[in-house]
PDB file of C-alpha atoms and ligand atoms in Angstrom:
ATOM      1  CA  MET A   1     -37.005 -19.370  12.465  1.00  0.00           C
ATOM      2  CA  LEU A   2     -37.835 -16.131  14.345  1.00  0.00           C
ATOM      3  CA  LYS A   3     -34.974 -16.867  16.722  1.00  0.00           C
ATOM      4  CA  THR A   4     -32.584 -17.212  13.770  1.00  0.00           C
ATOM      5  CA  ILE A   5     -33.767 -13.910  12.306  1.00  0.00           C
ATOM      6  CA  ALA A   6     -33.310 -12.206  15.701  1.00  0.00           C
ATOM      7  CA  VAL A   7     -29.747 -13.540  15.949  1.00  0.00           C
ATOM      8  CA  ARG A   8     -28.990 -12.377  12.421  1.00  0.00           C
ATOM      9  CA  ARG A   9     -30.420  -8.917  13.201  1.00  0.00           C
ATOM     10  CA  SER A  10     -28.335  -8.652  16.347  1.00  0.00           C
ATOM     11  CA  GLN A  11     -25.219  -9.238  14.225  1.00  0.00           C
ATOM     12  CA  GLY A  12     -25.908  -5.988  12.385  1.00  0.00           C
ATOM     13  CA  THR A  13     -24.185  -5.193   9.113  1.00  0.00           C
ATOM     14  CA  GLN A  14     -20.482  -5.332   8.369  1.00  0.00           C
ATOM     15  CA  TYR A  15     -20.730  -3.501   5.077  1.00  0.00           C
ATOM     16  CA  ILE A  16     -18.733  -0.233   5.110  1.00  0.00           C
ATOM     17  CA  ALA A  17     -20.903   2.188   3.157  1.00  0.00           C
ATOM     18  CA  ASP A  18     -18.422   5.082   3.104  1.00  0.00           C
ATOM     19  CA  LEU A  19     -15.007   3.604   2.329  1.00  0.00           C
ATOM     20  CA  ARG A  20     -13.346   6.984   1.861  1.00  0.00           C
ATOM     21  CA  GLY A  21     -14.577   8.272   5.210  1.00  0.00           C
ATOM     22  CA  ALA A  22     -13.774   5.080   7.166  1.00  0.00           C
ATOM     23  CA  VAL A  23     -11.143   5.554   9.886  1.00  0.00           C
ATOM     24  CA  PRO A  24     -10.064   2.331  11.610  1.00  0.00           C
ATOM     25  CA  ALA A  25      -9.613   2.793  15.365  1.00  0.00           C
ATOM     26  CA  GLY A  26      -6.206   1.740  16.614  1.00  0.00           C
ATOM     27  CA  PHE A  27      -4.614   1.721  13.154  1.00  0.00           C
ATOM     28  CA  ARG A  28      -0.995   2.911  13.108  1.00  0.00           C
ATOM     29  CA  GLY A  29      -0.870   5.110  10.033  1.00  0.00           C
ATOM     30  CA  LYS A  30       0.868   8.264   8.886  1.00  0.00           C
ATOM     31  CA  PRO A  31       3.849   9.263  11.078  1.00  0.00           C
ATOM     32  CA  LEU A  32       3.772  12.684  12.722  1.00  0.00           C
ATOM     33  CA  ILE A  33       7.124  14.369  13.353  1.00  0.00           C
ATOM     34  CA  ALA A  34       7.131  17.215  15.909  1.00  0.00           C
ATOM     35  CA  ASP A  35       9.069  20.334  14.985  1.00  0.00           C
ATOM     36  CA  THR A  36      11.234  20.202  18.105  1.00  0.00           C
ATOM     37  CA  ALA A  37      14.958  19.649  18.608  1.00  0.00           C
ATOM     38  CA  CYS A  38      16.394  16.171  19.066  1.00  0.00           C
ATOM     39  CA  ALA A  39      18.300  15.344  22.241  1.00  0.00           C
ATOM     40  CA  ASP A  40      22.048  15.906  21.816  1.00  0.00           C
ATOM     41  CA  SER A  41      23.724  13.222  19.668  1.00  0.00           C
ATOM     42  CA  CYS A  42      20.630  11.019  19.930  1.00  0.00           C
ATOM     43  CA  GLN A  43      20.244   8.294  17.326  1.00  0.00           C
ATOM     44  CA  ALA A  44      17.743   6.137  19.208  1.00  0.00           C
ATOM     45  CA  CYS A  45      15.134   5.972  16.438  1.00  0.00           C
ATOM     46  CA  LEU A  46      17.776   5.375  13.777  1.00  0.00           C
ATOM     47  CA  SER A  47      19.256   2.497  15.769  1.00  0.00           C
ATOM     48  CA  ILE A  48      15.944   0.767  16.459  1.00  0.00           C
ATOM     49  CA  CYS A  49      14.383   1.058  13.002  1.00  0.00           C
ATOM     50  CA  PRO A  50      14.390  -2.420  11.394  1.00  0.00           C
ATOM     51  CA  SER A  51      14.029  -1.200   7.821  1.00  0.00           C
ATOM     52  CA  HIS A  52      16.387   1.796   7.658  1.00  0.00           C
ATOM     53  CA  ALA A  53      13.401   4.069   7.034  1.00  0.00           C
ATOM     54  CA  ILE A  54      14.784   6.918   9.175  1.00  0.00           C
ATOM     55  CA  GLU A  55      17.369   9.536   8.342  1.00  0.00           C
ATOM     56  CA  LEU A  56      18.496  12.281  10.704  1.00  0.00           C
ATOM     57  CA  ALA A  57      19.368  15.980  10.461  1.00  0.00           C
ATOM     58  CA  PRO A  58      16.611  16.678   9.686  1.00  0.00           C
ATOM     59  CA  LEU A  59      14.587  13.680  10.821  1.00  0.00           C
ATOM     60  CA  ARG A  60      12.734  12.084   7.923  1.00  0.00           C
ATOM     61  CA  ILE A  61      10.754   8.871   7.573  1.00  0.00           C
ATOM     62  CA  ASP A  62      10.472   7.113   4.239  1.00  0.00           C
ATOM     63  CA  LEU A  63       7.090   5.379   4.182  1.00  0.00           C
ATOM     64  CA  GLY A  64       8.281   3.330   1.239  1.00  0.00           C
ATOM     65  CA  ARG A  65      10.607   1.556   3.678  1.00  0.00           C
ATOM     66  CA  CYS A  66       8.748   1.959   6.999  1.00  0.00           C
ATOM     67  CA  VAL A  67       7.006  -1.195   8.229  1.00  0.00           C
ATOM     68  CA  LEU A  68       4.931   0.823  10.747  1.00  0.00           C
ATOM     69  CA  CYS A  69       6.226  -1.248  13.656  1.00  0.00           C
ATOM     70  CA  GLY A  70       5.941   1.797  15.932  1.00  0.00           C
ATOM     71  CA  ASP A  71       9.208   1.040  17.753  1.00  0.00           C
ATOM     72  CA  CYS A  72      10.659   4.491  17.099  1.00  0.00           C
ATOM     73  CA  GLU A  73       7.891   6.294  19.023  1.00  0.00           C
ATOM     74  CA  PRO A  74       8.739   5.035  22.549  1.00  0.00           C
ATOM     75  CA  ALA A  75      12.471   4.986  21.711  1.00  0.00           C
ATOM     76  CA  CYS A  76      12.580   8.742  21.161  1.00  0.00           C
ATOM     77  CA  PRO A  77      13.510  10.571  24.388  1.00  0.00           C
ATOM     78  CA  SER A  78      12.236  13.872  22.967  1.00  0.00           C
ATOM     79  CA  GLY A  79       8.732  12.708  22.061  1.00  0.00           C
ATOM     80  CA  LYS A  80       9.252  13.797  18.454  1.00  0.00           C
ATOM     81  CA  LEU A  81       7.516  10.823  16.875  1.00  0.00           C
ATOM     82  CA  SER A  82       3.927   9.645  16.912  1.00  0.00           C
ATOM     83  CA  PHE A  83       1.502   8.021  14.496  1.00  0.00           C
ATOM     84  CA  SER A  84      -1.979   9.039  13.382  1.00  0.00           C
ATOM     85  CA  ASN A  85      -4.647   6.556  12.265  1.00  0.00           C
ATOM     86  CA  ASP A  86      -4.744   8.145   8.807  1.00  0.00           C
ATOM     87  CA  VAL A  87      -5.020   5.334   6.242  1.00  0.00           C
ATOM     88  CA  LYS A  88      -4.412   7.590   3.257  1.00  0.00           C
ATOM     89  CA  LEU A  89      -0.763   6.726   2.694  1.00  0.00           C
ATOM     90  CA  ALA A  90      -0.679   6.272  -1.077  1.00  0.00           C
ATOM     91  CA  SER A  91       1.339   8.311  -3.528  1.00  0.00           C
ATOM     92  CA  THR A  92       1.900   8.284  -7.255  1.00  0.00           C
ATOM     93  CA  ARG A  93       5.541   9.285  -6.701  1.00  0.00           C
ATOM     94  CA  ARG A  94       8.116   7.195  -4.850  1.00  0.00           C
ATOM     95  CA  GLU A  95       9.735  10.366  -3.465  1.00  0.00           C
ATOM     96  CA  GLY A  96       6.302  11.530  -2.298  1.00  0.00           C
ATOM     97  CA  LEU A  97       6.350   8.947   0.507  1.00  0.00           C
ATOM     98  CA  VAL A  98       8.913  10.834   2.620  1.00  0.00           C
ATOM     99  CA  VAL A  99       7.608  12.847   5.589  1.00  0.00           C
ATOM    100  CA  THR A 100       9.495  15.372   7.720  1.00  0.00           C
ATOM    101  CA  ALA A 101       8.453  17.949  10.324  1.00  0.00           C
ATOM    102  CA  ALA A 102       8.318  20.602   7.592  1.00  0.00           C
ATOM    103  CA  ARG A 103       6.669  18.284   5.067  1.00  0.00           C
ATOM    104  CA  ALA A 104       4.027  16.526   7.119  1.00  0.00           C
ATOM    105  CA  HIS A 105       1.945  15.189   4.252  1.00  0.00           C
ATOM    106  CA  ILE A 106       2.561  12.427   1.764  1.00  0.00           C
ATOM    107  CA  ASP A 107       2.246  13.650  -1.824  1.00  0.00           C
ATOM    108  CA  PRO A 108      -1.420  13.248  -2.743  1.00  0.00           C
ATOM    109  CA  VAL A 109      -2.261  10.735  -5.450  1.00  0.00           C
ATOM    110  CA  GLN A 110      -2.373  12.464  -8.828  1.00  0.00           C
ATOM    111  CA  VAL A 111      -5.585  11.573 -10.632  1.00  0.00           C
ATOM    112  CA  SER A 112      -4.763  10.242 -14.076  1.00  0.00           C
ATOM    113  CA  ALA A 113      -7.204  11.376 -16.778  1.00  0.00           C
ATOM    114  CA  ALA A 114      -5.933   8.625 -19.088  1.00  0.00           C
ATOM    115  CA  LEU A 115      -6.397   5.905 -16.460  1.00  0.00           C
ATOM    116  CA  HIS A 116      -9.803   7.305 -15.531  1.00  0.00           C
ATOM    117  CA  GLN A 117     -10.926   7.095 -19.135  1.00  0.00           C
ATOM    118  CA  ARG A 118      -9.591   3.558 -19.627  1.00  0.00           C
ATOM    119  CA  PHE A 119     -10.261   1.934 -16.272  1.00  0.00           C
ATOM    120  CA  GLY A 120     -12.593   4.266 -14.333  1.00  0.00           C
ATOM    121  CA  ARG A 121     -15.528   1.844 -14.682  1.00  0.00           C
ATOM    122  CA  SER A 122     -13.687  -1.470 -14.785  1.00  0.00           C
ATOM    123  CA  LEU A 123     -10.199  -2.448 -13.648  1.00  0.00           C
ATOM    124  CA  LYS A 124      -9.101  -6.071 -13.452  1.00  0.00           C
ATOM    125  CA  LEU A 125      -5.884  -6.810 -11.605  1.00  0.00           C
ATOM    126  CA  ARG A 126      -3.634  -9.835 -11.436  1.00  0.00           C
ATOM    127  CA  SER A 127      -1.782 -10.326  -8.119  1.00  0.00           C
ATOM    128  CA  VAL A 128       1.843 -11.489  -8.101  1.00  0.00           C
ATOM    129  CA  SER A 129       3.367 -12.376  -4.740  1.00  0.00           C
ATOM    130  CA  ALA A 130       7.059 -12.031  -5.496  1.00  0.00           C
ATOM    131  CA  GLY A 131       8.392 -13.499  -2.261  1.00  0.00           C
ATOM    132  CA  GLY A 132       5.865 -11.838   0.067  1.00  0.00           C
ATOM    133  CA  CYS A 133       5.036 -13.186   3.528  1.00  0.00           C
ATOM    134  CA  ASN A 134       1.315 -13.404   2.669  1.00  0.00           C
ATOM    135  CA  GLY A 135       0.489 -10.362   4.832  1.00  0.00           C
ATOM    136  CA  CYS A 136      -0.135  -8.004   1.920  1.00  0.00           C
ATOM    137  CA  GLU A 137      -1.704 -10.824  -0.048  1.00  0.00           C
ATOM    138  CA  MET A 138      -4.261 -11.461   2.717  1.00  0.00           C
ATOM    139  CA  GLU A 139      -5.109  -7.761   2.903  1.00  0.00           C
ATOM    140  CA  LEU A 140      -5.495  -7.719  -0.887  1.00  0.00           C
ATOM    141  CA  ASN A 141      -7.961 -10.598  -0.543  1.00  0.00           C
ATOM    142  CA  ALA A 142      -9.778  -8.601   2.140  1.00  0.00           C
ATOM    143  CA  THR A 143     -10.463  -5.736  -0.285  1.00  0.00           C
ATOM    144  CA  GLY A 144     -12.997  -8.026  -1.959  1.00  0.00           C
ATOM    145  CA  ASN A 145     -14.751  -9.282   1.203  1.00  0.00           C
ATOM    146  CA  VAL A 146     -18.181  -8.194   2.442  1.00  0.00           C
ATOM    147  CA  ASN A 147     -16.723  -5.362   4.543  1.00  0.00           C
ATOM    148  CA  PHE A 148     -14.794  -3.553   1.831  1.00  0.00           C
ATOM    149  CA  ASP A 149     -16.444  -4.894  -1.334  1.00  0.00           C
ATOM    150  CA  LEU A 150     -14.057  -3.207  -3.770  1.00  0.00           C
ATOM    151  CA  GLY A 151     -15.962  -4.950  -6.567  1.00  0.00           C
ATOM    152  CA  ARG A 152     -18.699  -2.302  -6.175  1.00  0.00           C
ATOM    153  CA  TYR A 153     -16.378  -0.018  -8.191  1.00  0.00           C
ATOM    154  CA  GLY A 154     -15.732  -2.594 -10.900  1.00  0.00           C
ATOM    155  CA  ILE A 155     -12.267  -3.333  -9.464  1.00  0.00           C
ATOM    156  CA  ASP A 156     -11.503  -7.040  -9.094  1.00  0.00           C
ATOM    157  CA  ILE A 157      -8.632  -9.486  -8.842  1.00  0.00           C
ATOM    158  CA  VAL A 158      -8.605 -11.950 -11.761  1.00  0.00           C
ATOM    159  CA  ALA A 159      -6.923 -15.330 -12.150  1.00  0.00           C
ATOM    160  CA  SER A 160      -5.304 -14.859 -15.544  1.00  0.00           C
ATOM    161  CA  PRO A 161      -2.945 -12.079 -16.650  1.00  0.00           C
ATOM    162  CA  ARG A 162      -4.656 -12.337 -20.045  1.00  0.00           C
ATOM    163  CA  HIS A 163      -7.815 -10.952 -18.422  1.00  0.00           C
ATOM    164  CA  ALA A 164      -5.997  -8.258 -16.434  1.00  0.00           C
ATOM    165  CA  ASP A 165      -5.446  -4.532 -16.959  1.00  0.00           C
ATOM    166  CA  GLY A 166      -2.678  -4.374 -14.414  1.00  0.00           C
ATOM    167  CA  LEU A 167      -0.566  -6.121 -11.834  1.00  0.00           C
ATOM    168  CA  VAL A 168      -0.497  -5.776  -8.051  1.00  0.00           C
ATOM    169  CA  LEU A 169       3.047  -6.474  -6.937  1.00  0.00           C
ATOM    170  CA  THR A 170       3.639  -7.708  -3.378  1.00  0.00           C
ATOM    171  CA  GLY A 171       6.824  -8.992  -1.797  1.00  0.00           C
ATOM    172  CA  PRO A 172      10.449  -7.855  -2.194  1.00  0.00           C
ATOM    173  CA  ILE A 173      10.925  -9.716  -5.551  1.00  0.00           C
ATOM    174  CA  THR A 174      13.069 -12.691  -4.775  1.00  0.00           C
ATOM    175  CA  ARG A 175      15.377 -14.040  -7.467  1.00  0.00           C
ATOM    176  CA  ASN A 176      13.198 -17.154  -7.618  1.00  0.00           C
ATOM    177  CA  MET A 177      10.162 -15.038  -8.518  1.00  0.00           C
ATOM    178  CA  ALA A 178      11.823 -12.526 -10.868  1.00  0.00           C
ATOM    179  CA  GLN A 179      11.260 -14.511 -14.057  1.00  0.00           C
ATOM    180  CA  ALA A 180       7.677 -15.437 -13.116  1.00  0.00           C
ATOM    181  CA  LEU A 181       6.977 -11.743 -12.532  1.00  0.00           C
ATOM    182  CA  ASP A 182       8.401 -10.820 -15.942  1.00  0.00           C
ATOM    183  CA  ILE A 183       6.342 -13.546 -17.647  1.00  0.00           C
ATOM    184  CA  CYS A 184       3.144 -12.435 -15.925  1.00  0.00           C
ATOM    185  CA  TRP A 185       3.785  -8.794 -16.838  1.00  0.00           C
ATOM    186  CA  ASP A 186       4.452  -9.699 -20.480  1.00  0.00           C
ATOM    187  CA  ALA A 187       1.179 -11.683 -20.587  1.00  0.00           C
ATOM    188  CA  ILE A 188      -0.935  -8.656 -19.601  1.00  0.00           C
ATOM    189  CA  PRO A 189      -2.180  -6.809 -22.690  1.00  0.00           C
ATOM    190  CA  GLU A 190      -1.495  -3.093 -23.195  1.00  0.00           C
ATOM    191  CA  PRO A 191      -2.420  -0.611 -21.835  1.00  0.00           C
ATOM    192  CA  LYS A 192      -1.483  -1.802 -18.335  1.00  0.00           C
ATOM    193  CA  LEU A 193      -0.244  -0.568 -14.997  1.00  0.00           C
ATOM    194  CA  VAL A 194       1.639  -1.774 -11.922  1.00  0.00           C
ATOM    195  CA  ILE A 195       0.667  -1.095  -8.320  1.00  0.00           C
ATOM    196  CA  ALA A 196       3.385  -1.597  -5.698  1.00  0.00           C
ATOM    197  CA  MET A 197       1.699  -2.830  -2.502  1.00  0.00           C
ATOM    198  CA  GLY A 198       3.614  -2.887   0.786  1.00  0.00           C
ATOM    199  CA  ALA A 199       7.055  -1.875   1.978  1.00  0.00           C
ATOM    200  CA  CYS A 200       8.618  -4.981   0.423  1.00  0.00           C
ATOM    201  CA  ALA A 201       7.369  -4.241  -3.073  1.00  0.00           C
ATOM    202  CA  ILE A 202       8.185  -0.528  -2.834  1.00  0.00           C
ATOM    203  CA  SER A 203      11.719  -0.769  -1.441  1.00  0.00           C
ATOM    204  CA  GLY A 204      12.519  -4.346  -0.430  1.00  0.00           C
ATOM    205  CA  GLY A 205      11.394  -3.468   3.126  1.00  0.00           C
ATOM    206  CA  VAL A 206      13.284  -5.365   5.805  1.00  0.00           C
ATOM    207  CA  PHE A 207      14.780  -7.572   3.073  1.00  0.00           C
ATOM    208  CA  ALA A 208      16.216  -4.677   1.044  1.00  0.00           C
ATOM    209  CA  ASP A 209      19.843  -5.697   1.663  1.00  0.00           C
ATOM    210  CA  SER A 210      19.319  -9.385   0.891  1.00  0.00           C
ATOM    211  CA  ASP A 211      21.281 -10.872  -1.996  1.00  0.00           C
ATOM    212  CA  ALA A 212      18.311 -13.201  -2.604  1.00  0.00           C
ATOM    213  CA  LEU A 213      16.475 -10.345  -4.338  1.00  0.00           C
ATOM    214  CA  ASP A 214      16.363  -9.385  -7.997  1.00  0.00           C
ATOM    215  CA  ARG A 215      14.506  -6.094  -8.321  1.00  0.00           C
ATOM    216  CA  SER A 216      15.439  -5.432 -11.936  1.00  0.00           C
ATOM    217  CA  PHE A 217      11.725  -5.528 -12.868  1.00  0.00           C
ATOM    218  CA  LEU A 218      11.318  -2.107 -11.266  1.00  0.00           C
ATOM    219  CA  GLU A 219      14.140  -0.720 -13.412  1.00  0.00           C
ATOM    220  CA  LYS A 220      11.989  -1.543 -16.470  1.00  0.00           C
ATOM    221  CA  VAL A 221       8.549  -0.700 -15.092  1.00  0.00           C
ATOM    222  CA  THR A 222       7.593   2.282 -12.930  1.00  0.00           C
ATOM    223  CA  PRO A 223       4.579   1.703 -10.669  1.00  0.00           C
ATOM    224  CA  SER A 224       1.609   4.006 -11.156  1.00  0.00           C
ATOM    225  CA  LEU A 225       0.791   3.799  -7.456  1.00  0.00           C
ATOM    226  CA  TYR A 226       2.769   3.164  -4.259  1.00  0.00           C
ATOM    227  CA  LEU A 227       0.827   1.787  -1.294  1.00  0.00           C
ATOM    228  CA  PRO A 228       2.843   1.779   1.964  1.00  0.00           C
ATOM    229  CA  GLY A 229       2.271  -0.527   4.899  1.00  0.00           C
ATOM    230  CA  CYS A 230       3.404  -3.838   6.258  1.00  0.00           C
ATOM    231  CA  PRO A 231       0.951  -5.091   5.360  1.00  0.00           C
ATOM    232  CA  THR A 232      -0.952  -2.437   3.418  1.00  0.00           C
ATOM    233  CA  HIS A 233      -4.398  -1.836   4.968  1.00  0.00           C
ATOM    234  CA  PRO A 234      -7.360  -2.506   2.616  1.00  0.00           C
ATOM    235  CA  LEU A 235      -8.522   1.099   3.110  1.00  0.00           C
ATOM    236  CA  THR A 236      -5.080   2.370   2.058  1.00  0.00           C
ATOM    237  CA  PHE A 237      -5.340   0.220  -1.065  1.00  0.00           C
ATOM    238  CA  ILE A 238      -8.916   1.272  -1.836  1.00  0.00           C
ATOM    239  CA  SER A 239      -8.520   5.015  -1.216  1.00  0.00           C
ATOM    240  CA  GLY A 240      -5.304   5.056  -3.267  1.00  0.00           C
ATOM    241  CA  ILE A 241      -6.746   3.258  -6.247  1.00  0.00           C
ATOM    242  CA  LEU A 242     -10.003   5.244  -6.238  1.00  0.00           C
ATOM    243  CA  ASP A 243      -7.964   8.463  -6.190  1.00  0.00           C
ATOM    244  CA  LEU A 244      -5.699   7.259  -9.022  1.00  0.00           C
ATOM    245  CA  LEU A 245      -8.676   6.404 -11.218  1.00  0.00           C
ATOM    246  CA  GLY A 246     -10.592   9.547 -10.251  1.00  0.00           C
ATOM    247  CA  ILE A 247     -13.521   7.500  -8.930  1.00  0.00           C
ATOM    248  CA  ALA A 248     -15.845   9.397  -6.582  1.00  0.00           C
ATOM    249  CA  GLY A 249     -17.171   7.248  -3.771  1.00  0.00           C
TER     250      GLY A 249
HETATM  251  S1  SF4 B   8       7.639   2.729  12.654  1.00  0.00           S
HETATM  252 FE1  SF4 B   8       8.749   2.849  10.688  1.00  0.00          FE
HETATM  253  S2  SF4 B   8      10.288   4.444  11.018  1.00  0.00           S
HETATM  254 FE2  SF4 B   8       9.590   3.791  13.075  1.00  0.00          FE
HETATM  255  S3  SF4 B   8      11.029   2.158  13.715  1.00  0.00           S
HETATM  256 FE3  SF4 B   8       9.277   1.139  12.703  1.00  0.00          FE
HETATM  257  S4  SF4 B   8       9.903   0.927  10.567  1.00  0.00           S
HETATM  258 FE4  SF4 B   8      11.276   2.456  11.476  1.00  0.00          FE
HETATM  259  S1  SF4 B   9       5.378  -5.464   3.210  1.00  0.00           S
HETATM  260 FE1  SF4 B   9       5.276  -6.576   5.151  1.00  0.00          FE
HETATM  261  S2  SF4 B   9       3.346  -7.644   5.014  1.00  0.00           S
HETATM  262 FE2  SF4 B   9       3.831  -7.001   2.950  1.00  0.00          FE
HETATM  263  S3  SF4 B   9       4.882  -8.712   2.076  1.00  0.00           S
HETATM  264 FE3  SF4 B   9       6.432  -7.427   2.969  1.00  0.00          FE
HETATM  265  S4  SF4 B   9       6.761  -8.253   5.047  1.00  0.00           S
HETATM  266 FE4  SF4 B   9       4.856  -9.037   4.274  1.00  0.00          FE
END
């Protein structure tokens, strides 16, 4: 018995007490663009980017498309690109996800007084994987594990849309999932919100040009929160949603 207790003690605790202050070592997060000139006629980063997240003159990275593969950093002969381990990548505006040398920061999440009043103490979310690879879905599951314990803020994933206050959308929205997504959305009672999780949900990601997609849902419904990543890190999800709801923690 004492031996078992000693082993358990040696394992320490995995619980992250300060989720807002947590900085994961080795995480590839917000891109940093140096304010230096590109090599003449260079298009190395543009050519290597798998998700068409880069535009040139001036260089800009759209985090709504970027899959954070990191390939552009070594490809750049001028050392203009690097990545910080900043997990705070969320924005309430789609356009707010674009970074340049002059505009180094993603638009901060705008706290919603209305959402704070309605959902600040309890928010139940239904997840819809609309053709996702299961990467974002696994990270969404992780938000509820013993490390992150998002439930401490009254935020949980629920099984039925009838019990939900909102929908977490993952995946690029394949045509085969478009109707199921509409049905799930219609089944959630008002007031309700959508959170777009991952590059696929935000822009289609690497599948954006596929004719197997039907993204008409996003023409009808504007997400309240955009959470970049491929997949989105649990801390990106948690910090974004706490900011949106104005929850201190
Ligand atoms: S890190 Fe983002 S911007 Fe750079 S190549 Fe990968 S997807 Fe493109
Ligand atoms: S954003 Fe990346 S991880 Fe998330 S569903 Fe798409 S491919 Fe998978």
